[in-house]
Protein backbone atom coordinates (compact mmCIF):
# COMPACT_ATOMS: atom_id res chain seq x y z
CA UNK A 1 0.00 0.00 0.00
CA UNK A 2 1.63 3.23 -1.10
CA UNK A 3 0.87 6.81 -1.96
CA UNK A 4 1.92 9.20 -4.68
CA UNK A 5 1.91 12.97 -4.81
CA UNK A 6 1.47 14.38 -8.28
CA UNK A 7 1.41 17.91 -9.57
CA UNK A 8 -1.24 18.65 -12.18
CA UNK A 9 -1.61 21.94 -14.03
CA UNK A 10 -4.94 23.59 -13.18
CA UNK A 11 -5.99 23.45 -16.84
CA UNK A 12 -5.44 19.68 -16.79
CA UNK A 13 -7.14 18.91 -13.47
CA UNK A 14 -10.49 17.79 -14.93
CA UNK A 15 -8.72 15.57 -17.49
CA UNK A 16 -6.51 14.04 -14.79
CA UNK A 17 -9.53 13.34 -12.58
CA UNK A 18 -11.31 11.63 -15.49
CA UNK A 19 -8.24 9.47 -16.16
CA UNK A 20 -8.09 8.49 -12.48
CA UNK A 21 -11.83 7.96 -12.03
CA UNK A 22 -11.39 4.37 -10.84
CA UNK A 23 -8.65 5.29 -8.35
CA UNK A 24 -9.22 7.04 -5.01
CA UNK A 25 -7.63 10.50 -5.31
CA UNK A 26 -7.86 13.81 -3.49
CA UNK A 27 -6.46 17.29 -3.94
CA UNK A 28 -4.38 18.08 -0.84
CA UNK A 29 -2.64 21.27 -1.87
CA UNK A 30 -1.70 23.83 -4.48
CA UNK A 31 1.65 24.72 -6.03
CA UNK A 32 2.56 28.34 -5.35
CA UNK A 33 5.37 30.71 -6.25
CA UNK A 34 6.83 30.82 -2.72
CA UNK A 35 8.65 27.45 -2.95
CA UNK A 36 6.65 25.99 -0.06
CA UNK A 37 4.67 22.78 0.07
CA UNK A 38 1.47 23.24 2.01
CA UNK A 39 -0.90 20.33 2.50
CA UNK A 40 -4.46 20.69 3.71
CA UNK A 41 -6.14 17.90 5.58
CA UNK A 42 -9.03 19.26 7.65
CA UNK A 43 -11.39 22.16 7.16
CA UNK A 44 -9.06 23.87 4.69
CA UNK A 45 -6.33 24.58 7.23
CA UNK A 46 -2.67 24.13 6.30
CA UNK A 47 -1.51 21.19 8.35
CA UNK A 48 1.94 20.79 6.79
CA UNK A 49 4.17 23.53 5.45
CA UNK A 50 7.76 22.94 4.38
CA UNK A 51 10.16 24.22 1.78
CA UNK A 52 10.58 22.36 -1.48
CA UNK A 53 14.30 22.02 -0.67
CA UNK A 54 13.58 20.45 2.74
CA UNK A 55 11.14 18.00 1.13
CA UNK A 56 13.69 17.07 -1.54
CA UNK A 57 16.45 16.59 1.04
CA UNK A 58 14.20 14.41 3.19
CA UNK A 59 13.10 12.31 0.21
CA UNK A 60 16.64 11.81 -1.09
CA UNK A 61 18.00 10.91 2.37
CA UNK A 62 15.88 7.73 2.29
CA UNK A 63 18.02 6.40 -0.59
CA UNK A 64 21.53 7.18 0.66
CA UNK A 65 22.42 3.54 1.29
CA UNK A 66 20.91 2.02 -1.85
PDB file of N, CA and C in Angstrom, residues 25-63:
ATOM      1  N   UNK A  25      -8.563   9.368  -5.280  1.00  0.00           N
ATOM      2  CA  UNK A  25      -7.634  10.502  -5.310  1.00  0.00           C
ATOM      3  C   UNK A  25      -8.243  11.659  -4.538  1.00  0.00           C
ATOM      4  N   UNK A  26      -7.391  12.606  -4.166  1.00  0.00           N
ATOM      5  CA  UNK A  26      -7.861  13.807  -3.495  1.00  0.00           C
ATOM      6  C   UNK A  26      -6.851  14.910  -3.729  1.00  0.00           C
ATOM      7  N   UNK A  27      -7.322  16.122  -3.821  1.00  0.00           N
ATOM      8  CA  UNK A  27      -6.461  17.291  -3.936  1.00  0.00           C
ATOM      9  C   UNK A  27      -6.101  17.726  -2.519  1.00  0.00           C
ATOM     10  N   UNK A  28      -4.794  17.731  -2.202  1.00  0.00           N
ATOM     11  CA  UNK A  28      -4.375  18.076  -0.844  1.00  0.00           C
ATOM     12  C   UNK A  28      -3.580  19.366  -0.774  1.00  0.00           C
ATOM     13  N   UNK A  29      -3.414  20.034  -1.897  1.00  0.00           N
ATOM     14  CA  UNK A  29      -2.643  21.273  -1.867  1.00  0.00           C
ATOM     15  C   UNK A  29      -2.568  21.929  -3.224  1.00  0.00           C
ATOM     16  N   UNK A  30      -1.859  23.046  -3.260  1.00  0.00           N
ATOM     17  CA  UNK A  30      -1.701  23.828  -4.476  1.00  0.00           C
ATOM     18  C   UNK A  30      -0.256  24.279  -4.594  1.00  0.00           C
ATOM     19  N   UNK A  31       0.299  24.226  -5.777  1.00  0.00           N
ATOM     20  CA  UNK A  31       1.652  24.721  -6.027  1.00  0.00           C
ATOM     21  C   UNK A  31       1.599  26.237  -6.090  1.00  0.00           C
ATOM     22  N   UNK A  32       2.516  26.878  -5.381  1.00  0.00           N
ATOM     23  CA  UNK A  32       2.563  28.338  -5.348  1.00  0.00           C
ATOM     24  C   UNK A  32       3.950  28.831  -5.749  1.00  0.00           C
ATOM     25  N   UNK A  33       4.098  30.116  -5.860  1.00  0.00           N
ATOM     26  CA  UNK A  33       5.374  30.708  -6.253  1.00  0.00           C
ATOM     27  C   UNK A  33       6.379  30.790  -5.102  1.00  0.00           C
ATOM     28  N   UNK A  34       5.947  30.583  -3.868  1.00  0.00           N
ATOM     29  CA  UNK A  34       6.831  30.818  -2.720  1.00  0.00           C
ATOM     30  C   UNK A  34       7.724  29.640  -2.339  1.00  0.00           C
ATOM     31  N   UNK A  35       7.781  28.601  -3.163  1.00  0.00           N
ATOM     32  CA  UNK A  35       8.649  27.446  -2.948  1.00  0.00           C
ATOM     33  C   UNK A  35       8.353  26.715  -1.641  1.00  0.00           C
ATOM     34  N   UNK A  36       7.080  26.719  -1.238  1.00  0.00           N
ATOM     35  CA  UNK A  36       6.653  25.985  -0.058  1.00  0.00           C
ATOM     36  C   UNK A  36       5.646  24.927  -0.457  1.00  0.00           C
ATOM     37  N   UNK A  37       5.674  23.817   0.244  1.00  0.00           N
ATOM     38  CA  UNK A  37       4.667  22.781   0.074  1.00  0.00           C
ATOM     39  C   UNK A  37       3.726  22.915   1.255  1.00  0.00           C
ATOM     40  N   UNK A  38       2.476  23.139   0.959  1.00  0.00           N
ATOM     41  CA  UNK A  38       1.465  23.242   2.008  1.00  0.00           C
ATOM     42  C   UNK A  38       0.401  22.196   1.709  1.00  0.00           C
ATOM     43  N   UNK A  39       0.108  21.359   2.679  1.00  0.00           N
ATOM     44  CA  UNK A  39      -0.903  20.329   2.500  1.00  0.00           C
ATOM     45  C   UNK A  39      -2.049  20.576   3.460  1.00  0.00           C
ATOM     46  N   UNK A  40      -3.256  20.471   2.920  1.00  0.00           N
ATOM     47  CA  UNK A  40      -4.457  20.690   3.707  1.00  0.00           C
ATOM     48  C   UNK A  40      -5.126  19.352   3.992  1.00  0.00           C
ATOM     49  N   UNK A  41      -5.510  19.158   5.228  1.00  0.00           N
ATOM     50  CA  UNK A  41      -6.143  17.895   5.583  1.00  0.00           C
ATOM     51  C   UNK A  41      -7.517  18.060   6.216  1.00  0.00           C
ATOM     52  N   UNK A  42      -7.739  19.105   6.984  1.00  0.00           N
ATOM     53  CA  UNK A  42      -9.028  19.261   7.652  1.00  0.00           C
ATOM     54  C   UNK A  42      -9.506  20.697   7.563  1.00  0.00           C
ATOM     55  N   UNK A  43     -10.730  20.853   7.192  1.00  0.00           N
ATOM     56  CA  UNK A  43     -11.389  22.157   7.164  1.00  0.00           C
ATOM     57  C   UNK A  43     -10.574  23.255   6.476  1.00  0.00           C
ATOM     58  N   UNK A  44      -9.793  22.893   5.480  1.00  0.00           N
ATOM     59  CA  UNK A  44      -9.063  23.871   4.687  1.00  0.00           C
ATOM     60  C   UNK A  44      -7.858  24.486   5.355  1.00  0.00           C
ATOM     61  N   UNK A  45      -7.493  24.031   6.531  1.00  0.00           N
ATOM     62  CA  UNK A  45      -6.331  24.580   7.231  1.00  0.00           C
ATOM     63  C   UNK A  45      -5.057  23.922   6.725  1.00  0.00           C
ATOM     64  N   UNK A  46      -3.968  24.704   6.672  1.00  0.00           N
ATOM     65  CA  UNK A  46      -2.674  24.129   6.304  1.00  0.00           C
ATOM     66  C   UNK A  46      -2.158  23.327   7.484  1.00  0.00           C
ATOM     67  N   UNK A  47      -1.991  22.060   7.289  1.00  0.00           N
ATOM     68  CA  UNK A  47      -1.510  21.193   8.349  1.00  0.00           C
ATOM     69  C   UNK A  47      -0.015  20.925   8.236  1.00  0.00           C
ATOM     70  N   UNK A  48       0.508  20.988   7.015  1.00  0.00           N
ATOM     71  CA  UNK A  48       1.942  20.788   6.795  1.00  0.00           C
ATOM     72  C   UNK A  48       2.431  21.922   5.905  1.00  0.00           C
ATOM     73  N   UNK A  49       3.558  22.487   6.270  1.00  0.00           N
ATOM     74  CA  UNK A  49       4.171  23.526   5.451  1.00  0.00           C
ATOM     75  C   UNK A  49       5.683  23.344   5.539  1.00  0.00           C
ATOM     76  N   UNK A  50       6.319  23.087   4.398  1.00  0.00           N
ATOM     77  CA  UNK A  50       7.762  22.942   4.378  1.00  0.00           C
ATOM     78  C   UNK A  50       8.292  23.400   3.036  1.00  0.00           C
ATOM     79  N   UNK A  51       9.566  23.741   3.025  1.00  0.00           N
ATOM     80  CA  UNK A  51      10.162  24.218   1.783  1.00  0.00           C
ATOM     81  C   UNK A  51      10.347  23.055   0.815  1.00  0.00           C
ATOM     82  N   UNK A  52      10.346  23.374  -0.454  1.00  0.00           N
ATOM     83  CA  UNK A  52      10.585  22.357  -1.481  1.00  0.00           C
ATOM     84  C   UNK A  52      11.961  21.727  -1.255  1.00  0.00           C
ATOM     85  N   UNK A  53      12.954  22.535  -0.898  1.00  0.00           N
ATOM     86  CA  UNK A  53      14.301  22.016  -0.669  1.00  0.00           C
ATOM     87  C   UNK A  53      14.324  21.041   0.507  1.00  0.00           C
ATOM     88  N   UNK A  54      13.634  21.368   1.598  1.00  0.00           N
ATOM     89  CA  UNK A  54      13.577  20.446   2.738  1.00  0.00           C
ATOM     90  C   UNK A  54      12.896  19.138   2.355  1.00  0.00           C
ATOM     91  N   UNK A  55      11.837  19.211   1.572  1.00  0.00           N
ATOM     92  CA  UNK A  55      11.141  18.002   1.132  1.00  0.00           C
ATOM     93  C   UNK A  55      12.054  17.151   0.253  1.00  0.00           C
ATOM     94  N   UNK A  56      12.776  17.792  -0.648  1.00  0.00           N
ATOM     95  CA  UNK A  56      13.690  17.075  -1.539  1.00  0.00           C
ATOM     96  C   UNK A  56      14.808  16.409  -0.741  1.00  0.00           C
ATOM     97  N   UNK A  57      15.380  17.137   0.203  1.00  0.00           N
ATOM     98  CA  UNK A  57      16.450  16.590   1.038  1.00  0.00           C
ATOM     99  C   UNK A  57      15.950  15.386   1.834  1.00  0.00           C
ATOM    100  N   UNK A  58      14.777  15.513   2.410  1.00  0.00           N
ATOM    101  CA  UNK A  58      14.202  14.413   3.187  1.00  0.00           C
ATOM    102  C   UNK A  58      13.954  13.192   2.304  1.00  0.00           C
ATOM    103  N   UNK A  59      13.371  13.410   1.136  1.00  0.00           N
ATOM    104  CA  UNK A  59      13.095  12.315   0.209  1.00  0.00           C
ATOM    105  C   UNK A  59      14.394  11.611  -0.200  1.00  0.00           C
ATOM    106  N   UNK A  60      15.392  12.395  -0.613  1.00  0.00           N
ATOM    107  CA  UNK A  60      16.641  11.810  -1.090  1.00  0.00           C
ATOM    108  C   UNK A  60      17.404  11.098   0.019  1.00  0.00           C
ATOM    109  N   UNK A  61      17.251  11.532   1.262  1.00  0.00           N
ATOM    110  CA  UNK A  61      17.995  10.909   2.366  1.00  0.00           C
ATOM    111  C   UNK A  61      17.563   9.457   2.577  1.00  0.00           C
ATOM    112  N   UNK A  62      16.366   9.101   2.139  1.00  0.00           N
ATOM    113  CA  UNK A  62      15.885   7.733   2.288  1.00  0.00           C
ATOM    114  C   UNK A  62      16.646   6.756   1.399  1.00  0.00           C
ATOM    115  N   UNK A  63      17.362   7.257   0.389  1.00  0.00           N
ATOM    116  CA  UNK A  63      18.019   6.395  -0.585  1.00  0.00           C
ATOM    117  C   UNK A  63      19.536   6.451  -0.516  1.00  0.00           C
TER     118      UNK A  63
END
